[in-house]
XYZ file of C-alpha atoms in Angstrom:
694
model
C 0.481 -0.054 -0.127
C 2.597 2.082 -1.218
C 1.474 6.057 -1.000
C 2.572 9.334 -2.465
C 6.014 11.404 -1.452
C 4.731 14.885 0.673
C 2.911 17.463 -2.102
C 4.348 21.258 -2.190
C 1.957 23.395 -1.926
C 2.023 26.762 -3.901
C -0.606 28.600 -3.881
C -3.519 29.873 -6.531
C -3.898 31.922 -9.908
C -6.996 33.468 -9.024
C -10.208 34.071 -10.804
C -12.659 35.113 -8.946
C -16.546 36.027 -8.624
C -18.079 36.514 -11.758
C -21.949 36.505 -13.276
C -22.730 33.643 -16.358
C -20.465 31.691 -18.739
C -17.420 33.319 -20.217
C -16.155 31.500 -24.062
C -12.694 31.561 -24.175
C -10.759 34.149 -26.286
C -7.438 33.354 -26.210
C -3.655 34.452 -24.670
C -0.633 36.050 -25.279
C 1.757 38.126 -24.301
C 2.989 41.237 -26.527
C 4.708 44.378 -26.785
C 3.102 45.996 -29.124
C 0.789 49.569 -28.056
C -2.242 49.077 -26.243
C -5.301 49.313 -27.927
C -7.568 52.101 -27.589
C -10.808 52.034 -30.081
C -12.849 51.971 -26.915
C -13.419 53.258 -23.861
C -11.064 51.506 -20.927
C -14.051 49.834 -18.288
C -11.422 49.597 -15.382
C -11.732 51.777 -12.826
C -8.248 53.554 -11.645
C -6.968 51.889 -14.508
C -3.351 54.242 -14.258
C -3.872 53.825 -10.432
C -2.710 57.531 -11.029
C -5.611 57.893 -7.952
C -2.562 57.679 -5.665
C -4.200 54.281 -3.949
C -5.942 51.244 -4.596
C -9.075 52.869 -5.702
C -10.741 50.253 -7.464
C -9.140 47.788 -6.853
C -9.264 44.616 -3.692
C -5.702 43.211 -3.621
C -4.168 40.298 -1.313
C -3.254 41.907 2.536
C -0.471 43.522 2.984
C 0.891 43.012 -0.269
C 0.053 45.972 -2.932
C 1.088 49.044 -3.365
C 1.524 52.496 -5.199
C 4.860 53.877 -6.707
C 6.012 56.609 -8.437
C 8.592 53.893 -10.316
C 9.139 52.093 -12.417
C 6.140 53.752 -14.195
C 4.515 52.712 -17.428
C 2.992 56.200 -18.018
C 1.918 58.647 -15.887
C 3.157 59.156 -12.295
C 2.103 55.453 -10.680
C 2.157 52.110 -10.862
C 1.063 48.700 -8.681
C 3.806 47.293 -7.106
C 2.706 43.881 -5.848
C 5.184 42.036 -3.183
C 4.939 38.189 -4.001
C 5.983 36.467 -1.079
C 6.197 32.106 -0.743
C 3.132 31.822 0.801
C 1.199 34.882 -1.863
C 1.349 35.903 -5.020
C 0.309 39.088 -4.098
C -2.757 39.247 -6.118
C -5.278 42.659 -7.257
C -9.176 41.972 -8.752
C -11.253 44.253 -10.052
C -15.302 43.571 -10.564
C -16.527 45.490 -13.962
C -19.899 45.593 -15.295
C -20.327 44.665 -19.077
C -22.876 43.603 -21.579
C -23.856 39.666 -21.795
C -23.077 38.144 -25.244
C -20.275 40.636 -26.172
C -16.227 40.718 -26.866
C -13.385 42.040 -24.695
C -9.758 42.697 -24.521
C -8.238 42.902 -21.461
C -4.851 43.784 -21.072
C -2.440 45.642 -18.537
C 1.691 46.913 -19.235
C 3.720 44.747 -16.582
C 7.401 44.080 -14.597
C 8.725 41.504 -13.101
C 8.775 37.294 -13.509
C 5.922 35.272 -13.414
C 2.957 37.735 -13.954
C -0.517 37.019 -14.559
C -3.484 38.640 -16.271
C -6.654 37.334 -16.816
C -10.060 37.321 -16.229
C -13.160 34.182 -14.847
C -12.780 31.116 -16.131
C -9.573 32.361 -18.895
C -8.186 28.578 -19.298
C -4.976 30.017 -20.488
C -3.939 33.493 -18.779
C -2.287 35.849 -20.280
C 1.534 35.767 -18.736
C 5.343 36.489 -18.685
C 7.616 33.991 -17.548
C 10.067 37.103 -17.134
C 9.651 40.801 -17.989
C 12.864 43.361 -17.220
C 11.488 45.963 -18.902
C 7.811 47.442 -19.297
C 5.652 43.967 -21.746
C 2.410 44.419 -22.859
C 0.408 40.946 -21.768
C -3.179 40.822 -23.831
C -6.552 38.505 -23.667
C -10.036 38.659 -24.837
C -13.079 36.809 -23.920
C -16.954 37.000 -25.213
C -19.379 37.381 -21.979
C -22.176 34.254 -22.293
C -26.036 35.273 -22.250
C -26.386 35.983 -18.895
C -23.490 37.638 -18.124
C -23.617 41.155 -16.876
C -19.614 41.145 -14.837
C -16.437 40.205 -14.944
C -13.506 39.918 -12.486
C -10.067 40.426 -13.680
C -6.724 40.043 -12.062
C -3.376 40.615 -11.696
C -0.507 38.643 -9.767
C 3.045 37.610 -9.208
C 3.927 33.983 -8.417
C 5.084 32.538 -5.193
C 9.013 33.849 -4.066
C 9.348 35.157 -7.116
C 9.500 38.302 -5.894
C 7.859 42.044 -6.592
C 5.917 42.820 -9.881
C 4.758 46.317 -11.513
C 1.451 46.444 -13.465
C 0.574 49.642 -15.168
C -2.137 51.060 -17.251
C -4.740 48.169 -17.413
C -7.395 48.023 -20.183
C -10.557 46.756 -20.749
C -11.988 47.178 -24.016
C -15.731 46.292 -25.242
C -19.427 47.079 -24.933
C -19.945 49.143 -21.056
C -22.081 47.286 -18.876
C -24.969 48.729 -16.791
C -27.207 51.508 -18.109
C -31.102 50.053 -19.439
C -33.180 52.643 -17.205
C -34.959 51.434 -14.018
C -38.384 49.777 -15.518
C -37.590 46.544 -14.275
C -34.123 45.037 -11.799
C -31.374 43.417 -13.855
C -31.718 39.380 -13.865
C -29.714 37.364 -11.513
C -26.432 35.689 -12.632
C -25.110 32.747 -11.648
C -27.636 30.944 -10.585
C -26.231 26.659 -9.430
C -27.392 23.954 -7.533
C -25.229 23.951 -4.691
C -26.603 20.722 -2.322
C -29.014 17.817 -3.379
C -30.531 15.456 -0.858
C -33.500 13.017 -2.114
C -36.029 15.533 -0.820
C -34.414 18.763 -1.212
C -32.546 21.382 -3.563
C -30.539 23.930 -2.497
C -29.707 26.811 -5.372
C -27.532 29.717 -4.667
C -26.824 32.660 -7.795
C -25.555 36.268 -7.540
C -27.533 39.625 -7.169
C -27.480 41.609 -10.299
C -24.672 43.907 -10.853
C -26.579 46.330 -12.420
C -30.196 47.576 -12.414
C -32.302 48.750 -10.230
C -31.778 47.343 -6.903
C -32.954 44.007 -6.235
C -35.599 43.724 -2.558
C -36.265 40.000 -2.918
C -36.697 36.956 -5.212
C -38.583 35.233 -6.854
C -37.657 30.859 -7.447
C -39.707 28.771 -10.646
C -39.368 25.225 -11.103
C -40.392 25.619 -14.476
C -43.193 27.498 -15.012
C -44.710 27.601 -10.772
C -43.508 29.912 -8.589
C -42.132 27.443 -5.478
C -40.205 30.040 -3.431
C -39.835 34.152 -2.611
C -36.765 34.235 -0.836
C -34.786 37.803 0.384
C -31.561 36.506 -0.044
C -28.879 34.492 -2.288
C -30.410 31.066 -1.266
C -32.726 29.038 -1.363
C -33.394 24.895 -0.184
C -36.368 23.535 -1.991
C -37.729 20.870 0.287
C -40.712 17.954 -0.467
C -38.865 16.993 -3.695
C -39.441 13.263 -4.495
C -35.942 10.599 -4.694
C -34.403 10.846 -8.098
C -37.097 13.461 -9.470
C -35.835 15.607 -11.396
C -36.307 19.669 -11.396
C -35.640 23.061 -13.922
C -35.107 26.136 -11.875
C -35.180 29.543 -12.919
C -34.905 32.840 -10.285
C -35.903 36.336 -11.291
C -35.199 39.629 -9.010
C -38.517 41.628 -7.307
C -37.759 45.628 -6.381
C -39.492 47.103 -4.030
C -42.336 48.540 -6.547
C -43.075 44.891 -7.315
C -41.217 44.733 -10.841
C -39.792 41.620 -11.434
C -37.228 41.046 -13.552
C -36.853 38.263 -16.617
C -35.994 35.125 -15.565
C -32.490 33.385 -14.646
C -30.565 30.639 -17.211
C -32.448 27.845 -16.225
C -30.644 24.852 -14.222
C -31.148 21.139 -13.824
C -31.291 19.461 -10.436
C -31.778 15.833 -9.836
C -32.771 15.100 -6.330
C -31.048 11.775 -5.155
C -32.585 7.964 -4.504
C -31.182 5.855 -6.942
C -27.740 5.400 -5.377
C -26.276 4.901 -9.047
C -24.749 6.783 -11.533
C -27.176 9.926 -13.264
C -26.668 13.034 -13.446
C -25.729 15.327 -10.193
C -24.061 19.145 -9.692
C -21.051 17.660 -9.125
C -20.258 15.609 -12.143
C -21.644 15.315 -15.714
C -23.841 13.359 -17.619
C -20.963 11.407 -18.854
C -18.134 8.721 -17.217
C -15.850 11.751 -15.824
C -11.690 12.414 -15.667
C -9.878 13.952 -13.387
C -6.012 13.728 -13.045
C -3.636 14.315 -10.180
C -2.798 18.239 -9.628
C -0.261 20.459 -7.979
C -0.050 23.329 -8.641
C 3.173 24.975 -9.625
C 3.965 27.626 -13.089
C 5.400 24.551 -14.833
C 3.102 22.219 -13.640
C -0.145 24.694 -14.834
C 1.870 26.164 -17.951
C 2.060 22.222 -19.010
C -2.316 21.931 -18.638
C -2.525 25.331 -20.121
C -0.636 23.804 -23.404
C -2.334 20.737 -23.127
C -6.152 22.200 -23.023
C -4.969 23.698 -26.517
C -4.862 20.145 -27.174
C -8.408 18.839 -26.676
C -10.455 19.055 -23.482
C -8.123 19.012 -19.942
C -9.318 16.497 -17.151
C -12.938 17.143 -15.472
C -11.271 16.470 -12.405
C -7.992 17.888 -10.555
C -6.805 16.518 -6.580
C -4.601 17.291 -4.679
C -3.386 16.109 -1.235
C -3.977 17.502 2.099
C -1.221 15.351 4.150
C -1.241 15.069 8.025
C 2.247 15.916 8.605
C 1.274 19.243 6.679
C -1.914 20.213 8.575
C -0.881 23.921 9.495
C -1.257 24.772 5.579
C -4.672 22.661 5.140
C -5.809 25.888 4.311
C -3.637 27.443 2.093
C -3.591 24.555 0.270
C -6.387 24.444 -0.231
C -7.325 28.129 -1.729
C -4.229 27.247 -4.171
C -5.928 24.267 -5.347
C -9.184 25.178 -5.973
C -8.324 28.587 -7.182
C -5.961 27.101 -10.160
C -7.880 23.420 -10.794
C -11.162 26.252 -11.496
C -8.927 28.554 -13.940
C -7.863 25.596 -15.722
C -11.455 24.273 -15.982
C -10.952 21.572 -13.170
C -13.491 21.060 -10.793
C -10.977 20.761 -7.561
C -10.810 17.671 -5.408
C -9.218 17.473 -2.204
C -7.757 13.696 -1.122
C -7.609 14.371 2.902
C -5.365 12.018 4.135
C -4.867 12.941 7.851
C -5.178 10.006 10.126
C -2.438 8.137 8.627
C -0.019 11.225 8.799
C 1.413 10.512 5.464
C 3.333 7.888 7.403
C 0.860 4.817 5.870
C 1.346 3.023 8.579
C -1.240 0.333 9.555
C -1.812 1.483 13.056
C -1.087 4.844 12.545
C -4.926 5.876 12.463
C -5.553 3.890 15.368
C -3.444 6.061 17.624
C -4.488 9.550 16.452
C -8.428 9.144 16.164
C -7.921 7.928 20.081
C -5.809 10.995 20.917
C -7.594 13.489 21.625
C -5.068 16.415 20.940
C -3.380 15.228 17.883
C -7.333 15.108 16.718
C -8.252 18.845 18.427
C -5.537 19.810 15.719
C -7.104 17.506 12.969
C -10.457 18.731 13.333
C -9.019 22.478 13.109
C -7.068 21.812 10.145
C -10.077 20.184 8.238
C -12.263 23.549 8.967
C -10.508 25.735 7.775
C -9.616 23.700 4.550
C -13.409 23.319 4.337
C -13.761 27.298 4.978
C -10.995 28.159 2.148
C -12.592 25.800 -0.189
C -16.191 27.685 -0.127
C -14.020 31.021 0.004
C -12.115 30.033 -2.815
C -14.756 28.353 -5.295
C -17.172 30.907 -4.805
C -19.633 27.993 -3.084
C -18.942 26.064 -6.346
C -18.525 22.146 -5.639
C -15.387 20.688 -4.710
C -14.689 17.254 -4.056
C -13.529 15.424 -1.056
C -11.540 11.789 -1.040
C -11.983 10.955 2.684
C -8.888 9.360 4.389
C -7.431 6.387 2.320
C -6.277 2.969 4.058
C -7.832 4.290 7.047
C -11.043 2.048 6.327
C -9.016 -0.464 5.752
C -6.450 -0.885 7.976
C -9.083 -0.674 10.688
C -11.226 -3.647 9.190
C -8.073 -5.728 8.569
C -6.068 -4.759 12.050
C -8.822 -4.697 14.448
C -11.876 -5.867 13.647
C -15.870 -5.442 11.634
C -17.552 -3.585 14.324
C -16.895 0.688 13.646
C -19.317 1.414 16.813
C -17.501 -0.940 19.040
C -13.819 1.044 18.083
C -12.837 4.099 20.496
C -12.579 7.288 19.317
C -12.105 10.998 20.803
C -14.856 12.246 18.713
C -15.621 15.035 21.766
C -12.816 16.835 20.160
C -14.631 18.328 17.722
C -16.168 19.567 20.534
C -13.885 21.346 22.765
C -11.928 22.597 19.845
C -14.647 24.726 19.097
C -15.188 23.493 15.575
C -18.752 21.751 16.659
C -20.713 23.498 19.165
C -22.502 20.832 21.846
C -26.442 21.604 21.635
C -26.551 23.271 18.322
C -24.820 20.577 15.953
C -25.523 16.721 15.719
C -23.978 15.185 19.017
C -21.544 12.824 17.496
C -20.300 9.226 19.916
C -16.817 8.476 21.043
C -16.544 5.362 18.618
C -14.825 5.321 15.414
C -18.863 5.459 13.936
C -19.145 8.630 15.608
C -15.074 10.158 14.380
C -16.648 9.109 10.428
C -19.985 11.046 11.110
C -18.266 14.242 12.991
C -15.552 14.540 10.066
C -18.179 14.169 6.588
C -20.413 16.729 8.718
C -17.642 18.956 9.402
C -16.676 19.061 5.398
C -19.832 20.061 5.059
C -20.609 22.744 7.333
C -18.039 24.539 6.294
C -18.243 24.192 3.080
C -21.889 23.137 2.165
C -21.139 22.747 -1.955
C -19.139 20.227 -1.104
C -19.568 16.356 -2.962
C -17.160 14.019 -0.787
C -16.921 10.422 0.233
C -14.484 7.686 1.848
C -11.887 5.486 0.342
C -12.224 1.865 0.314
C -9.308 -0.777 -0.396
C -9.347 -3.613 -1.855
C -7.844 -5.677 1.300
C -9.365 -4.320 3.793
C -10.199 -8.538 4.435
C -8.529 -9.899 2.095
C -7.341 -9.018 -1.864
C -9.831 -10.683 -3.881
C -9.102 -10.225 -7.585
C -7.052 -13.003 -8.543
C -9.482 -15.558 -6.714
C -10.514 -16.304 -10.474
C -7.452 -17.660 -11.734
C -7.426 -20.468 -8.430
C -11.126 -21.202 -8.068
C -12.246 -21.426 -11.071
C -14.478 -18.055 -12.997
C -17.938 -18.944 -11.307
C -16.569 -19.567 -8.235
C -13.793 -17.070 -7.771
C -16.050 -13.970 -8.764
C -18.529 -15.461 -6.354
C -15.722 -14.815 -3.675
C -15.143 -11.856 -4.819
C -18.714 -10.980 -3.988
C -18.504 -12.616 -0.796
C -14.908 -10.621 0.077
C -16.670 -6.847 -0.823
C -20.085 -7.887 1.017
C -17.894 -8.184 4.555
C -16.187 -5.095 3.815
C -18.970 -3.391 2.540
C -21.050 -4.629 6.362
C -18.558 -2.606 7.930
C -18.646 0.180 6.357
C -21.796 0.210 7.737
C -21.475 -0.067 10.633
C -19.001 3.068 10.593
C -22.388 5.279 8.815
C -19.747 5.780 5.930
C -22.872 6.973 3.854
C -23.514 9.386 6.071
C -23.506 13.258 4.548
C -21.608 10.797 1.409
C -22.058 12.160 -1.938
C -19.935 8.867 -3.627
C -17.693 6.123 -2.218
C -14.003 6.224 -3.683
C -11.978 3.184 -4.236
C -8.469 3.105 -5.035
C -6.153 0.070 -7.373
C -2.833 0.727 -5.144
C -1.857 3.578 -7.157
C 1.975 2.242 -7.491
C 2.461 1.134 -11.110
C 3.272 -2.730 -10.616
C 6.059 -3.137 -14.365
C 8.546 -1.592 -10.740
C 8.133 -4.758 -9.430
C 10.325 -6.159 -13.129
C 8.266 -9.892 -12.068
C 9.480 -12.363 -14.723
C 5.477 -14.185 -13.289
C 2.817 -11.656 -13.771
C 0.511 -14.168 -13.502
C 2.547 -15.442 -9.705
C 2.370 -11.783 -8.434
C -0.955 -10.008 -6.884
C 0.466 -6.631 -8.158
C -0.216 -7.887 -11.584
C -3.487 -7.384 -13.193
C -4.765 -8.570 -16.381
C -8.200 -7.912 -18.148
C -9.917 -10.241 -16.122
C -8.997 -9.480 -13.425
C -9.530 -5.625 -14.096
C -13.207 -7.302 -14.547
C -12.957 -8.688 -10.697
C -12.035 -5.176 -9.481
C -15.262 -3.919 -10.830
C -17.341 -6.202 -9.805
C -15.744 -6.010 -5.977
C -16.285 -1.967 -6.209
C -20.186 -1.960 -7.989
C -21.066 -4.947 -4.969
C -19.432 -2.467 -2.216
C -21.692 0.779 -3.872
C -24.601 -0.783 -4.502
C -24.711 -2.210 -0.588
C -24.032 1.438 0.162
C -26.717 2.783 -2.207
C -23.892 5.440 -3.778
C -22.228 6.074 -6.617
C -18.382 5.464 -7.347
C -15.723 7.244 -7.959
C -12.349 5.219 -8.817
C -9.584 7.449 -7.186
C -5.646 7.209 -7.618
C -5.757 4.357 -10.466
C -2.195 4.095 -11.985
C -1.631 5.484 -15.315
C 1.054 3.557 -16.542
C 0.266 1.644 -19.860
C 1.697 -2.171 -21.539
C 4.675 -1.670 -23.622
C 4.511 -2.293 -27.339
C 0.990 -0.001 -28.164
C -0.061 -0.383 -31.394
C -1.756 3.875 -30.378
C 0.219 6.204 -32.195
C 1.711 9.742 -30.786
C 0.833 12.616 -31.586
C 3.759 14.426 -32.628
C 3.703 16.877 -29.979
C 4.856 14.394 -27.257
C 6.718 12.460 -29.799
C 8.209 13.301 -32.994
C 8.528 9.922 -34.043
C 5.171 9.281 -33.873
C 5.465 6.597 -31.484
C 5.325 5.832 -27.401
C 8.462 4.721 -26.374
C 8.525 1.876 -23.917
C 8.453 2.572 -19.960
C 11.477 0.961 -19.521
C 10.355 -0.926 -15.792
C 13.948 0.904 -14.297
C 13.832 4.446 -14.976
C 11.706 6.534 -12.409
C 8.178 7.559 -13.358
C 8.689 4.714 -16.430
C 7.011 2.199 -15.010
C 4.297 -0.512 -16.814
C 0.655 -0.699 -15.555
C -2.190 -2.134 -17.030
C -4.906 0.156 -15.709
C -4.979 3.149 -18.816
C -4.569 0.507 -21.034
C -7.556 -1.866 -19.848
C -9.982 1.368 -19.162
C -8.916 3.238 -22.490
C -8.694 0.262 -24.967
C -5.635 -0.618 -26.680
C -3.466 -3.016 -29.061
C -0.364 -3.978 -28.006
C 2.472 -6.865 -29.213
C 3.841 -9.347 -26.488
C 5.487 -12.981 -25.756
C 6.143 -15.258 -23.801
C 4.778 -14.836 -19.995
C 3.410 -11.792 -20.812
C 1.951 -13.131 -23.883
C -0.090 -15.954 -22.277
C -0.825 -13.888 -19.055
C -2.566 -10.664 -20.872
C -4.236 -12.766 -23.378
C -5.627 -15.125 -21.143
C -9.836 -14.532 -21.037
C -11.419 -16.627 -18.287
C -14.927 -14.688 -18.784
C -14.915 -14.957 -22.223
C -15.058 -10.858 -22.238
C -16.035 -10.405 -25.556
C -13.422 -6.713 -25.460
C -10.662 -9.068 -25.191
C -8.738 -11.115 -28.259
C -5.482 -12.017 -29.315
C -4.098 -12.618 -32.988
C -0.365 -14.104 -33.169
C 1.554 -11.821 -31.086
C -0.893 -9.274 -30.744
C -3.775 -8.289 -27.789
C -6.088 -6.164 -28.267
C -8.312 -4.706 -25.169
C -11.622 -2.699 -25.721
C -12.645 0.160 -24.150
C -13.818 -0.919 -20.500
C -14.629 2.889 -19.951
C -18.546 1.738 -20.529
C -18.245 -1.497 -18.440
C -17.512 1.015 -15.593
C -20.410 2.910 -16.377
C -22.501 0.482 -16.008
C -21.361 -0.685 -12.583
C -22.430 2.709 -11.427
C -18.650 4.467 -11.784
C -19.422 7.910 -12.253
C -15.842 9.042 -12.001
C -12.352 7.821 -12.728
C -8.775 10.097 -11.533
C -5.617 8.856 -12.377
C -2.324 9.863 -10.236
C 0.942 8.485 -9.261
C 0.554 7.333 -5.832
C 4.218 7.458 -4.652
C 6.520 9.762 -6.305
C 8.372 7.177 -8.791
C 5.531 6.352 -9.755
C 4.529 6.825 -13.659
C 3.221 10.382 -14.220
C 0.576 11.155 -16.660
C 1.146 15.322 -15.819
C 4.078 16.425 -14.374
C 3.935 17.415 -10.878
C 5.396 19.724 -8.214
C 6.869 16.220 -6.430
C 8.678 13.865 -7.597
C 11.883 13.993 -10.441
C 9.391 15.390 -13.799
C 8.611 18.557 -12.942
C 7.841 19.279 -16.463
C 6.465 16.904 -19.102
C 4.739 13.736 -17.529
C 7.104 10.215 -17.083
C 4.593 7.849 -19.469
C 5.841 10.339 -23.090
C 2.545 11.305 -23.085
C 0.532 8.311 -23.356
C -2.516 9.157 -20.302
C -2.724 12.278 -21.464
C -3.179 11.873 -24.842
C -5.949 8.548 -24.641
C -7.896 11.046 -21.778
C -8.542 13.949 -24.963
C -9.080 11.161 -26.753
C -11.385 9.414 -24.790
C -12.984 13.317 -23.567
C -13.810 14.143 -27.328
C -16.396 11.661 -27.327
C -17.280 10.300 -23.514
C -19.202 7.399 -21.749
C -23.156 8.618 -21.136
C -23.989 7.387 -17.536
C -26.805 5.025 -17.969
């Protein structure tokens, strides 16, 4: 059960608080003259007021200086440090369905300029003199404001900015006949009988004094604030909501853009506010200049993953809030939904008894719950109320069942620390008892109390009782498959005693995360770590059995990105000029084979000897497995995953030596993938035509 190396914590390129959607218009760094073909919409664009009027900057990081300046007498100076990127923002009124050009003159290392959802923000790695950054965007049909941002980078020192310009149709106006339309309507949470909504107050028009929420054409609520929870709904029912604004005179605005919400009920796939209507893909993602540069470049070739995830590790709890802020802001700027892997109980040590010791230590749990509260609060603030995912405590439930029994109600825990720490309040928040069950409930409740739009799930292992994935090799296909189900039922029974479904939106499953090629075993059939297509099919059966028992959809988490060598898939020349993917040598760090990507995405590959016998084995008569001489073909098994109730697969290196599908800020590869771009290529090919959820 090897785990990741400790991951560094850069903060983020922040993009905040906009109404409606932005359609990307591109970005560039140039040195030409600023455009002046229409009025500048930026307030105090050259900082000539001598202060930061119109701008909101990170505390203690921004000043107005007289030198250097690009023009006039003043300019902005941002003092980026190791813990702050010295960001300044300004919200500007705009018109819907309109094109805008944004530019600024900057000096310094790693200076960024952009607006909400501008995935490839304009930036420069080094501007020793004044350099103009420029980018453009087109507003959506309901957009009435955008937030612009400028910032430097952590530890890169001061940057300077001057003559910020946004050109395009001015927002506002339109008279006072009716209030302006609310924007940003979003589903923030669902249960089996309720839907929670939130939206943004209109930026223009007469002041709204209230709102009216519609389900289809029927008014169902009249809140006075920018949120509402609709209750008494049928489980599994689908609703289309809009919201209008009301002013003091009773005038009603035009309706907002509609959002669709489905209440929980079936426990399967379907659509929820936190995942799309297709089987989504995620990647490990640790923000940093080189990593973000790779993602931005990768995004020019196709869609980026739906999710990006990063660890919050137990030996770094004082920095959880900062790590969260960075990760959430960066992920959303790249268009990925952020997911936090909260790995606190094991302290990033991965010991079989560490979680057992920590969960009974009131002092340790006090620090833990305070860090969890801070991280959840930071996630809610950085996301602006949009969904942030949480994969809770990898390995914890597996180790506890493996070593301490199968009844969480009989395992003592110092859950009361959540109250004595001040994170929860006795008599106001629910009462959680001093058992593992109470601890599980308190952790999930704390996340959602401080990050109300969160979607979360606890991680489950394949080895909590015993690893049964190869039972079909020794027991035959039918008996072996039944053994997989029996083992899964034992695990599910334990998870139910821990009330793992409390406040949960999914259940997560890993599969080691360390590419098995690093073992270089000449006899893969005899090694529990090596999996062929039949074993992966058993893994899906295990996942399906547990997730059905818990009544939750499944997310596969930290699956290895490695693939089988001698692939017949051609490489894009931007990854490999030869047009072919080099083999992974199973010796060089971060270049080890695994069958994970091959199974999920499908591939043909050439094999021989023991490997050919192992990978061509097909005891279950899988129609997607075939062999022709030395060529083995596995079809994509993503449709089978969707049918089993899997709604997302998050790939990523489980240790610092694992194969990297994308660069990270830990390990040796920080500028390019360790697998020569295979996983990135296959991911974008899949996302061009993804598998719908049932």
